[in-house]
Every structure is written in structure tokens, then in C-alpha cells.
PDB file of C-alpha atoms in Angstrom:
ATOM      1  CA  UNK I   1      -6.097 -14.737  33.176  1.00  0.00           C
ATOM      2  CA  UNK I   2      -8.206 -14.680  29.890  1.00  0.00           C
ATOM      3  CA  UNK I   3      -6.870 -14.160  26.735  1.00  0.00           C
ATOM      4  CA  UNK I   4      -8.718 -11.510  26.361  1.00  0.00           C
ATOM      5  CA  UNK I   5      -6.709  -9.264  28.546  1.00  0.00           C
ATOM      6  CA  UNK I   6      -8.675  -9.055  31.607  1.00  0.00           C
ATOM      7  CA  UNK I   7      -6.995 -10.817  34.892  1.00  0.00           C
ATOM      8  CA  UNK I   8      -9.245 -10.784  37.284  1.00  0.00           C
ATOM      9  CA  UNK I   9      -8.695 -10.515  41.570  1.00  0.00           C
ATOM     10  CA  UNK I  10     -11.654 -12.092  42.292  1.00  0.00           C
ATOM     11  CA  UNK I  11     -13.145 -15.407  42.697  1.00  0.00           C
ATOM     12  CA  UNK I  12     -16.897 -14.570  42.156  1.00  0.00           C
ATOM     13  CA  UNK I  13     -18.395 -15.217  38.867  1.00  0.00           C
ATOM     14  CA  UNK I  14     -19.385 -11.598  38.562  1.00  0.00           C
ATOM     15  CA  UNK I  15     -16.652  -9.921  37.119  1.00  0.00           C
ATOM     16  CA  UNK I  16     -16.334  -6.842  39.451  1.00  0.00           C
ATOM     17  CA  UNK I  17     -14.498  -4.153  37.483  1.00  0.00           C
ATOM     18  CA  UNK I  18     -13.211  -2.816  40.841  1.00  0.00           C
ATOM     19  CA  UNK I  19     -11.526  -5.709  41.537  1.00  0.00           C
ATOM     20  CA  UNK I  20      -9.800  -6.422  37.607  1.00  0.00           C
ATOM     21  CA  UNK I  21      -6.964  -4.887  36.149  1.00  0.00           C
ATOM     22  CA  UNK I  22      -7.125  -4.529  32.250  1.00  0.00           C
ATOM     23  CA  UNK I  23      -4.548  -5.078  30.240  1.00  0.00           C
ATOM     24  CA  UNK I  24      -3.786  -4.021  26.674  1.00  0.00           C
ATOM     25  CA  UNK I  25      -3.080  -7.116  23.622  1.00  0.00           C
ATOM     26  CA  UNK I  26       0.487  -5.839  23.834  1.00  0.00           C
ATOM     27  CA  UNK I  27       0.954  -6.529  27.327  1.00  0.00           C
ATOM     28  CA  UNK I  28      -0.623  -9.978  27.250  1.00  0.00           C
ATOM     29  CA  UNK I  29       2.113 -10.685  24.672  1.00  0.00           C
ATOM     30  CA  UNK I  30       4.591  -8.844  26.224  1.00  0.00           C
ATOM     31  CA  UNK I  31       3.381 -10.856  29.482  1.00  0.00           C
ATOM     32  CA  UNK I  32       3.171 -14.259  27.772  1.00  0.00           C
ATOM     33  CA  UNK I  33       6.349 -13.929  25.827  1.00  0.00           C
ATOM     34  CA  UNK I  34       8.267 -13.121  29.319  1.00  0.00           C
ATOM     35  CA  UNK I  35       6.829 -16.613  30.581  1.00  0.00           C
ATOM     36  CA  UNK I  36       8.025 -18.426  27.103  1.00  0.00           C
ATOM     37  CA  UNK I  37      11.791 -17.076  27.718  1.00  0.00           C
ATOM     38  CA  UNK I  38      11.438 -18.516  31.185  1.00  0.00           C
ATOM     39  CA  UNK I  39      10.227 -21.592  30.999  1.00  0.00           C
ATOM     40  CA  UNK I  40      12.218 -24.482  32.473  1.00  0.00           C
ATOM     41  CA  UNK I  41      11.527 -26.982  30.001  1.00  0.00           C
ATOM     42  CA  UNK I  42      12.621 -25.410  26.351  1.00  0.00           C
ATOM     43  CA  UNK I  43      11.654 -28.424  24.523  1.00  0.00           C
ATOM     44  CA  UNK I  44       8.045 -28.023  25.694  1.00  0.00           C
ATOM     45  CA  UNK I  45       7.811 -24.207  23.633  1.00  0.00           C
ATOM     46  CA  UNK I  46      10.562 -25.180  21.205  1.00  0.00           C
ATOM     47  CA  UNK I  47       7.806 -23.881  18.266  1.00  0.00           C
ATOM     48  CA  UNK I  48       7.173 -20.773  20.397  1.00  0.00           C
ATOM     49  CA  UNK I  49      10.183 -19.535  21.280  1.00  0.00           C
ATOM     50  CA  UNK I  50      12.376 -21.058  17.595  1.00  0.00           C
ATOM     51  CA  UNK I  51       9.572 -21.864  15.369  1.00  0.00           C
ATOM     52  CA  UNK I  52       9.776 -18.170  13.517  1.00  0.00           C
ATOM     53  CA  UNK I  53      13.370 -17.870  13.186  1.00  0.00           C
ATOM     54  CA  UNK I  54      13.604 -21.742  11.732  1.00  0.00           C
ATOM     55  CA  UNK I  55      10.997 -20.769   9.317  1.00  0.00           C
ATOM     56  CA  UNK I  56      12.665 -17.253   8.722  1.00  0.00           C
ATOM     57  CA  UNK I  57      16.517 -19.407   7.899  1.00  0.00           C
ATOM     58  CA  UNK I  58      15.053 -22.125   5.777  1.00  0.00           C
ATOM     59  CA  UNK I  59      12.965 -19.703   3.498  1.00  0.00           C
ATOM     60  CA  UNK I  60      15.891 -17.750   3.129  1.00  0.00           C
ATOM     61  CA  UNK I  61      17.674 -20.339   1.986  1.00  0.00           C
ATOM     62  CA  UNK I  62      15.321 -21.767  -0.817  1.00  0.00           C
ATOM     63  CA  UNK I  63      15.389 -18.150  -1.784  1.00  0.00           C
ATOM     64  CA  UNK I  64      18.869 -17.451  -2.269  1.00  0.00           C
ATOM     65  CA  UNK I  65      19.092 -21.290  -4.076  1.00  0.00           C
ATOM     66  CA  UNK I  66      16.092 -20.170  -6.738  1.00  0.00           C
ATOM     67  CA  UNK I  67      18.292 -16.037  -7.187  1.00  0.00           C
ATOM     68  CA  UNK I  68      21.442 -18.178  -7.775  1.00  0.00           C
ATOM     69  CA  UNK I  69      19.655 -20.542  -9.881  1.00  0.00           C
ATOM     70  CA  UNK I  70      18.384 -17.298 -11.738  1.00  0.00           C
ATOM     71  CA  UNK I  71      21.865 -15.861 -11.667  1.00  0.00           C
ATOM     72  CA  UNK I  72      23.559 -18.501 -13.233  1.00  0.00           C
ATOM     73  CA  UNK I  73      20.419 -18.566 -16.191  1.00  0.00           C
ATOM     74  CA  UNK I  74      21.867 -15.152 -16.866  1.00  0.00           C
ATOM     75  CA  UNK I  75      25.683 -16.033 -16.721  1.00  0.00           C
ATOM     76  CA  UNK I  76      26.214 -13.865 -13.633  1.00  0.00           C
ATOM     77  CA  UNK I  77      27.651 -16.274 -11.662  1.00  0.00           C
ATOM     78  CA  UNK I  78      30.922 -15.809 -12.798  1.00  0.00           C
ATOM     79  CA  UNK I  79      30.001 -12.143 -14.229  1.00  0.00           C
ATOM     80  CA  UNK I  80      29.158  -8.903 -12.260  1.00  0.00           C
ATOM     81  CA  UNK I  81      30.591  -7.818  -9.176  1.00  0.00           C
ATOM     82  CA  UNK I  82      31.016  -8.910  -5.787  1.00  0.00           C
ATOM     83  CA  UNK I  83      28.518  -5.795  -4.884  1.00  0.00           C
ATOM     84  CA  UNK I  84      26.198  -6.880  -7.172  1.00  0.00           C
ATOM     85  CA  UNK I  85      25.885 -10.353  -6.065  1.00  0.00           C
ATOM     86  CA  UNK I  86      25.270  -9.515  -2.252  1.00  0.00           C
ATOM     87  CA  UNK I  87      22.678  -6.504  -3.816  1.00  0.00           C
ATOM     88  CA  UNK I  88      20.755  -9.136  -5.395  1.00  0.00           C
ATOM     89  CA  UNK I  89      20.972 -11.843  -2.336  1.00  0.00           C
ATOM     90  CA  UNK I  90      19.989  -9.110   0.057  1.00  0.00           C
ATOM     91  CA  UNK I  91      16.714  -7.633  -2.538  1.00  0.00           C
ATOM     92  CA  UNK I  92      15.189 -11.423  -3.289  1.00  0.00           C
ATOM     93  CA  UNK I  93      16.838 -12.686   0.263  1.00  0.00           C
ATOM     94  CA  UNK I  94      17.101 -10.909   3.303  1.00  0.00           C
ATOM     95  CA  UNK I  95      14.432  -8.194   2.789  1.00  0.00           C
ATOM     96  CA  UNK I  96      11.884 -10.579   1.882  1.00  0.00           C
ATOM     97  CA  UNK I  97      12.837 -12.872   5.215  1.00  0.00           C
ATOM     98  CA  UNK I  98      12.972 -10.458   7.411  1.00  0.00           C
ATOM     99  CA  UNK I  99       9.646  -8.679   6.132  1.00  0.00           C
ATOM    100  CA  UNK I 100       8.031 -12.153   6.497  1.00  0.00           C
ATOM    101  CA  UNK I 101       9.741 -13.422   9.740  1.00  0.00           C
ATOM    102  CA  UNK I 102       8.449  -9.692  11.583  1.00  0.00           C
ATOM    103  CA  UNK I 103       4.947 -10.508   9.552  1.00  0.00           C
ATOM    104  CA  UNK I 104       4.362 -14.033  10.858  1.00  0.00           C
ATOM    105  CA  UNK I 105       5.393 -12.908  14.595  1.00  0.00           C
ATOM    106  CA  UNK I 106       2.354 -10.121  14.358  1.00  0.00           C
ATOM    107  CA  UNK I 107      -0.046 -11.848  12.719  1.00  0.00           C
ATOM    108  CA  UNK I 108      -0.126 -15.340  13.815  1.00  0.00           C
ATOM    109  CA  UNK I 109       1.924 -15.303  17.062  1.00  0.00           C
ATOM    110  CA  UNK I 110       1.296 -12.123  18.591  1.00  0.00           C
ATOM    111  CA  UNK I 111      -2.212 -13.123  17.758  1.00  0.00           C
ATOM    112  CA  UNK I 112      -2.533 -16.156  19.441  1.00  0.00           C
ATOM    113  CA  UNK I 113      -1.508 -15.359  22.779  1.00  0.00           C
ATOM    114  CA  UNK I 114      -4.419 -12.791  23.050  1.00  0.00           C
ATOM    115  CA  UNK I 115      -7.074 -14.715  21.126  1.00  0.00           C
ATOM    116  CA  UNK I 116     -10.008 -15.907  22.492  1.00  0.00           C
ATOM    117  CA  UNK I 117     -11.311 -19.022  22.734  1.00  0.00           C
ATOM    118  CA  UNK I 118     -14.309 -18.182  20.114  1.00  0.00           C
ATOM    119  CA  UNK I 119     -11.429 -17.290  17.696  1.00  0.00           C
ATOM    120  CA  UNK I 120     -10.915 -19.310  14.514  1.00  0.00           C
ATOM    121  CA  UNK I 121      -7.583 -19.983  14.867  1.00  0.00           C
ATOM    122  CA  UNK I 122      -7.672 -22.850  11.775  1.00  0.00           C
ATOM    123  CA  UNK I 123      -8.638 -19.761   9.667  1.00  0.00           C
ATOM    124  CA  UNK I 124      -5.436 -17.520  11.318  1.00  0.00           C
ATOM    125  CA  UNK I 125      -3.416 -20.292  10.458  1.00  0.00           C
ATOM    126  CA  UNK I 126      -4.546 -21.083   6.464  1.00  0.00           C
ATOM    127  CA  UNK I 127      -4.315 -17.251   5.906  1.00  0.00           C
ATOM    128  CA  UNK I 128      -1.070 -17.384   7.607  1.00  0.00           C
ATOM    129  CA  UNK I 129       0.257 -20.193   5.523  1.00  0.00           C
ATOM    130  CA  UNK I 130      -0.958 -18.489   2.152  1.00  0.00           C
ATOM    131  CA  UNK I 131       0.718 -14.884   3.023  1.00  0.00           C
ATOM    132  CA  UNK I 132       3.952 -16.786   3.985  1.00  0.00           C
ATOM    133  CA  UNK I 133       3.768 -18.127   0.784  1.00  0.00           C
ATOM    134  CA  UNK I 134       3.658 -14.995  -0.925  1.00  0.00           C
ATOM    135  CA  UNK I 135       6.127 -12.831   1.041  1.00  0.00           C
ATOM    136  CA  UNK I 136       8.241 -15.357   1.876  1.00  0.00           C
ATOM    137  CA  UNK I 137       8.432 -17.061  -1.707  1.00  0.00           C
ATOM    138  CA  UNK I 138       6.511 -15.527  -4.575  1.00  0.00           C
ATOM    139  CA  UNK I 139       7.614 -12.176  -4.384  1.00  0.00           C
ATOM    140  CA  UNK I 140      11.335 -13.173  -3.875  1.00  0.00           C
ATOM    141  CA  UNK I 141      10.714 -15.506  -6.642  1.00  0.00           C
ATOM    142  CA  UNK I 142       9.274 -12.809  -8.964  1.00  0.00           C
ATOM    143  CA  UNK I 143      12.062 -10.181  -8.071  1.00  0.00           C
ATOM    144  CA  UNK I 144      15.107 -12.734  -8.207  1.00  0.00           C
ATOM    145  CA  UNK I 145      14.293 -12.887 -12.283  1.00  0.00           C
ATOM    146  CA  UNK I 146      14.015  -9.474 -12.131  1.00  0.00           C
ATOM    147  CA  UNK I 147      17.019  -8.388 -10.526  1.00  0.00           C
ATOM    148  CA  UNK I 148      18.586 -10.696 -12.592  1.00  0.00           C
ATOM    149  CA  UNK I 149      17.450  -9.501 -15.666  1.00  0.00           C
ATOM    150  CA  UNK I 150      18.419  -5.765 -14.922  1.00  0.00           C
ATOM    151  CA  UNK I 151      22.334  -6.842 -13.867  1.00  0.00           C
ATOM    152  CA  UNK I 152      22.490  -8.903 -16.712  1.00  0.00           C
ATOM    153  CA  UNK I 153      21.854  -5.594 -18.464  1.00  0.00           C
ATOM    154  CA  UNK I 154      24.426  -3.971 -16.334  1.00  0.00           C
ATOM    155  CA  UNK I 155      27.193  -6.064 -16.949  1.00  0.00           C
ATOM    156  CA  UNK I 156      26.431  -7.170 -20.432  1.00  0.00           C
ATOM    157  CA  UNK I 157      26.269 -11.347 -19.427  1.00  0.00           C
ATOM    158  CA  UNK I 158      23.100 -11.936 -21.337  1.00  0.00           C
ATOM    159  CA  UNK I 159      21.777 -11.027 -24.861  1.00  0.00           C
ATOM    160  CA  UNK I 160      18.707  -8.482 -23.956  1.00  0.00           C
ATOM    161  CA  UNK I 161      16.502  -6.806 -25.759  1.00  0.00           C
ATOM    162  CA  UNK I 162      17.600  -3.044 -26.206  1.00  0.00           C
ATOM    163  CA  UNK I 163      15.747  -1.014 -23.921  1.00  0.00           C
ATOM    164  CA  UNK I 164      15.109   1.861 -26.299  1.00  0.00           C
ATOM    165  CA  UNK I 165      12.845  -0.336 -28.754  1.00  0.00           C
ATOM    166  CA  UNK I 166      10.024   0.547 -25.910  1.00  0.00           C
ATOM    167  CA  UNK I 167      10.504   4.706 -26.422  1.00  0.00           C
ATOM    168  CA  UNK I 168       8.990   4.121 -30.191  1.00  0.00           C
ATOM    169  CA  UNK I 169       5.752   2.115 -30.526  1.00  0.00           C
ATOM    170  CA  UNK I 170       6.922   0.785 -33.947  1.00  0.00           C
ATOM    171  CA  UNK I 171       9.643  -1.215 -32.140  1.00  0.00           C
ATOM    172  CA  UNK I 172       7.514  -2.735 -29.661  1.00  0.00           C
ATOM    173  CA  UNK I 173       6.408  -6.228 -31.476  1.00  0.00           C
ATOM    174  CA  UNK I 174      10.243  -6.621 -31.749  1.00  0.00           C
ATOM    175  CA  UNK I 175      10.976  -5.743 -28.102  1.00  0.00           C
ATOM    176  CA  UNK I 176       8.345  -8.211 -26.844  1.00  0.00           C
ATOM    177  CA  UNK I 177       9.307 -10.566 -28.721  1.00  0.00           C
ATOM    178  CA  UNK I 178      12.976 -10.950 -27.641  1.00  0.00           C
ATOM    179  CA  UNK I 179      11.601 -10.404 -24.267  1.00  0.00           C
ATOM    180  CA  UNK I 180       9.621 -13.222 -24.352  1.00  0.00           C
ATOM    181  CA  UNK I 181      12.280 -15.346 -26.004  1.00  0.00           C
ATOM    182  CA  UNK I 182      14.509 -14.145 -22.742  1.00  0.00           C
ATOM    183  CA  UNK I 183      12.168 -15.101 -20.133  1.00  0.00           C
ATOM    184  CA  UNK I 184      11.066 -18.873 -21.801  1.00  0.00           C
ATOM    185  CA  UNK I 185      15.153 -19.423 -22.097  1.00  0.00           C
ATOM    186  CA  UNK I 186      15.754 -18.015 -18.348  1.00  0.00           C
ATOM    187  CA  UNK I 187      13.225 -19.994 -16.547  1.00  0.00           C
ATOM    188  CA  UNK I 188      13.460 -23.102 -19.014  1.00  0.00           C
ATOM    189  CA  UNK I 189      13.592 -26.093 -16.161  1.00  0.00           C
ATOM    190  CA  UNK I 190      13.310 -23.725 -13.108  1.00  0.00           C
ATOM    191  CA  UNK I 191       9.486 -23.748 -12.573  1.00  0.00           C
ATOM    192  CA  UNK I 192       9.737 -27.017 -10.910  1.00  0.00           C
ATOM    193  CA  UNK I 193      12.430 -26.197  -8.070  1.00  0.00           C
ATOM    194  CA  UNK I 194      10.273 -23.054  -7.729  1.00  0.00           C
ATOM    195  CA  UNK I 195       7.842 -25.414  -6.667  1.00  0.00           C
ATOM    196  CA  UNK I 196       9.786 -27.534  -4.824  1.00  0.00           C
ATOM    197  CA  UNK I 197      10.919 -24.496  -2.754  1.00  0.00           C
ATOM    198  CA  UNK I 198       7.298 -23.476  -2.253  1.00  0.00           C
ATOM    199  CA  UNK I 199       6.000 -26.946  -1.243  1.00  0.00           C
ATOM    200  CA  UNK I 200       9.357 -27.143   0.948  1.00  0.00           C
ATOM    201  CA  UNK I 201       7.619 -23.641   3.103  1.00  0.00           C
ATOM    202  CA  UNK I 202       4.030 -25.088   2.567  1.00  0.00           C
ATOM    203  CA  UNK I 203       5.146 -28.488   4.721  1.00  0.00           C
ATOM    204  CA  UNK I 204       7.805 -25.845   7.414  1.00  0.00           C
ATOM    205  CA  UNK I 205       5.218 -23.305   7.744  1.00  0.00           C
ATOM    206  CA  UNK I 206       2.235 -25.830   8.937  1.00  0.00           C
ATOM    207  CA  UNK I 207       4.311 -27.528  10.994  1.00  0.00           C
ATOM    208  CA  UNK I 208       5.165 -24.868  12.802  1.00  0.00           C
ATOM    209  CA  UNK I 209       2.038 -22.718  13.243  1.00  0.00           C
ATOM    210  CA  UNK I 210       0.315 -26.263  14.379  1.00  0.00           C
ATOM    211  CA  UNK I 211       3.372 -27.174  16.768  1.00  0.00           C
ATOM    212  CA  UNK I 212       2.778 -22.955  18.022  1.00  0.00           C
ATOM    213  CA  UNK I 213      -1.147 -23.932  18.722  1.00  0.00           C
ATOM    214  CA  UNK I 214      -0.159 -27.380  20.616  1.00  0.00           C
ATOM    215  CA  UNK I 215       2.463 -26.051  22.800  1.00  0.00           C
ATOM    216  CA  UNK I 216       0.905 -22.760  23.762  1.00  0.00           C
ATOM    217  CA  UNK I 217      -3.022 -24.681  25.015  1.00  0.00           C
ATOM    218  CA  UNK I 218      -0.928 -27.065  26.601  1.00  0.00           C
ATOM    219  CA  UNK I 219       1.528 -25.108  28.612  1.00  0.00           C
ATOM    220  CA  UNK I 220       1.372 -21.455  28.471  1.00  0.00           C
ATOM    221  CA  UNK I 221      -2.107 -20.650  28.555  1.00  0.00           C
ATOM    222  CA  UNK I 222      -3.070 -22.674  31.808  1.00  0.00           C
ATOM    223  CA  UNK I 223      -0.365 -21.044  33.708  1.00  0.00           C
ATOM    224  CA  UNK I 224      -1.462 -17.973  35.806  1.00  0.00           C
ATOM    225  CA  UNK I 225       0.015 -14.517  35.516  1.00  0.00           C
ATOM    226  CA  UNK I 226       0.716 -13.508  39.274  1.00  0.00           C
ATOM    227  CA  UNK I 227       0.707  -9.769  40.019  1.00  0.00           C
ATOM    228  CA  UNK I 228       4.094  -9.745  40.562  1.00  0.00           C
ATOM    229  CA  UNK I 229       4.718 -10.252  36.918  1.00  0.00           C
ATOM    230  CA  UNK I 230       1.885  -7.577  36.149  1.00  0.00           C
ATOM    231  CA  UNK I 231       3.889  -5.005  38.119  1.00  0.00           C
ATOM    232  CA  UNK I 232       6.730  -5.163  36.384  1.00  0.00           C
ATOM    233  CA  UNK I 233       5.275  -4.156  33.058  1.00  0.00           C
ATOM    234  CA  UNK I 234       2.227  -1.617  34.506  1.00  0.00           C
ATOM    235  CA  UNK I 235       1.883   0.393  37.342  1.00  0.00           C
ATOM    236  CA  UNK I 236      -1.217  -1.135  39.636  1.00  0.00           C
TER     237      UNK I 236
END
């Protein structure tokens, strides 16, 4: 079978459409992740089958360290409520994860077990890496301040600058610059376990996608697809 969905019934050279059955990208992947859940030796598609969701729990734990690093820069660790805590964990944590973890199956796995052999998968993978990086970590990054910033607010743990300076242009040196005092106080000493958190995916996320690449040439893509298996996804 080639990856790019045609399985063929015949041994000539001469692809005989007669004699092929053409399948669609989603059932090659369907198809291929079948054989993955199957396969007798799990340590041989470890990064196939666990790769994602081991990328998917570590990120979301560097991101709920940098929200509750965030959270305690605005004294909400002992302030606000229980709901708001598990709002803000679930907006800068979960959301983000799971966005990334469905992202990442789509465009790099799903993607590699129909790509052909003229693709640049090097490419995939870099682009891969970088929008990881930014769903997975920058944008959880960005809205754990912010989220922060607004409870704060809320609950009155942090000294703010009053929101209705911006509804009169006169006030609006003074508003900036008590914002600006805010944010160089609230992410005093943070910017480096930011980047220790990104550098932390950077390493996780390579690994992984090159581990996915190694393990799927080497076992998965040799194998055959039998009609049997064929039949029980499409009617032939």
C-alpha cells in the first residue's frame, strides 16, 4: 500500500485502475492507526501510540506551574475563590492542551501516515515544533498574566490601575503608567522559567515527532494492509 492512498491488487507495474481500490487520507489513518493499537510489540510504536498525550501532560504542567507562578505575583494564591482558581487553570491550562494535543494529532500525525515519500517531512516537523510552541506555551503564557490580572481586579489582591482612567483621554498617561509599573512588578524574575518551560517543550516536542518518524518507516509503513482490514472500514 502507498501512502498515498492507493492499494493496489495487482502485481504489474502498470497500475490498472480496475484492479485498485482508492482510499481516502482518512481511511489510511483510520487504517494505519487500527494497525498501531494492534501491534504486538508496544515498545516498538511507544511515540505513535503515547507520544501526543506525553507531550499533551507535560505542557500542561509547565503551564499550570508559570499561571500559579502568575497567581501568586498577584497574591491570589491565598485570595479568590476556589472557582476562580480552577477558571484560571482550565483558560491558560486545559484549553490550551487540549487545543494543541487535537492540533499536533492533525497536523503532524495524521499527516504522516498518508505522506508521500517526496514529502518534506523535516519541514512538517520544524513547523510543527514552532506552532506547539505557540499554542501549547505562548498563548497560555500570555493569557495566564492576563487572567491574572483581571481576578486580581475581582477580588481586590493587587493594587491596579482604576479601569475608568481609560473612558477619559486626559487620564490615560496616568493609567499607562501604573499599568506598566504592574506588569514590570508581576513578571519581575518570571521571564526566565517562562523560558525554561518553553525550552522544556522545545527538547519533548522534537523528541517525539523524531521518535513518530523512526518508528512509523521502520514498522508500520512496510507492513501490508490485507483486504480483510479494508473491508471492515469500506465496502469493496
Amino acid at each position: 500500500m502507498s501512502n498515498s492512498g492507493v492499494l493496489t491488487k495487482s502485481n504489474s507495474k502498470n497500475l490498472d485502475s480496475s484492479n485498485a481500490i482508492i482510499l481516502t487520507e482518512n481511511e489510511v489513518v483510520q487504517l494505519r492507526r487500527e494497525k498501531i493499537s494492534k501491534w504486538p510489540n508496544k515498545n516498538q510504536v511507544f511515540a505513535l501510540q503515547y507520544g501526543i498525550p506525553f507531550l499533551s501532560a507535560s505542557n500542561l504542567l509547565t503551564n499550570t506551574w508559570i499561571n500559579s507562578m502568575f497567581r501568586k505575583k498577584f497574591n491570589l494564591k491565598y485570595g479568590g475563590s476556589v472557582g476562580a482558581f480552577f477558571s484560571s487553570v482550565l483558560l491558560t491550562g486545559v484549553f490550551p492542551t487540549a487545543a494543541d494535543a487535537a492540533f499536533l494529532n492533525f497536523y503532524y500525525t495524521d499527516f504522516l501516515f498518508f505522506s508521500s515519500p517526496t514529502e518534506c517531512l523535516i519541514c512538517r516537523e520544524i513547523k510543527s515544533i514552532g506552532l506547539h510552541l505557540a499554542i501549547g506555551s505562548v498563548i497560555p503564557a500570555f493569557l495566564a498574566w492576563n487572567t491574572n490580572y483581571f481576578q486580581a481586579g475581582i477580588y481586590k489582591t493587587y493594587s491596579l490601575p482604576y479601569h475608568k482612567w481609560l473612558m477619559e483621554k486626559k487620564y490615560w498617561p496616568k493609567y499607562w503608567y501604573y499599568f506598566k509599573r504592574v506588569f514590570k512588578n508581576t513578571t519581575k524574575n518570571t521571564f526566565s522559567r517562562i523560558y525554561l518551560s518553553f525550552s522544556i517543550q522545545l527538547i519533548l516536542s522534537s523528541a517525539v515527532f523524531f521518535l513518530q518518524q523512526k518508528e512509523y518507516y521502520e514498522h508500520i509503513e512496510p507492513q501490508k494492509i490485507g483486504l480483510s482490514e479494508i473491508k471492515k472500514i469500506k465496502s469493496i
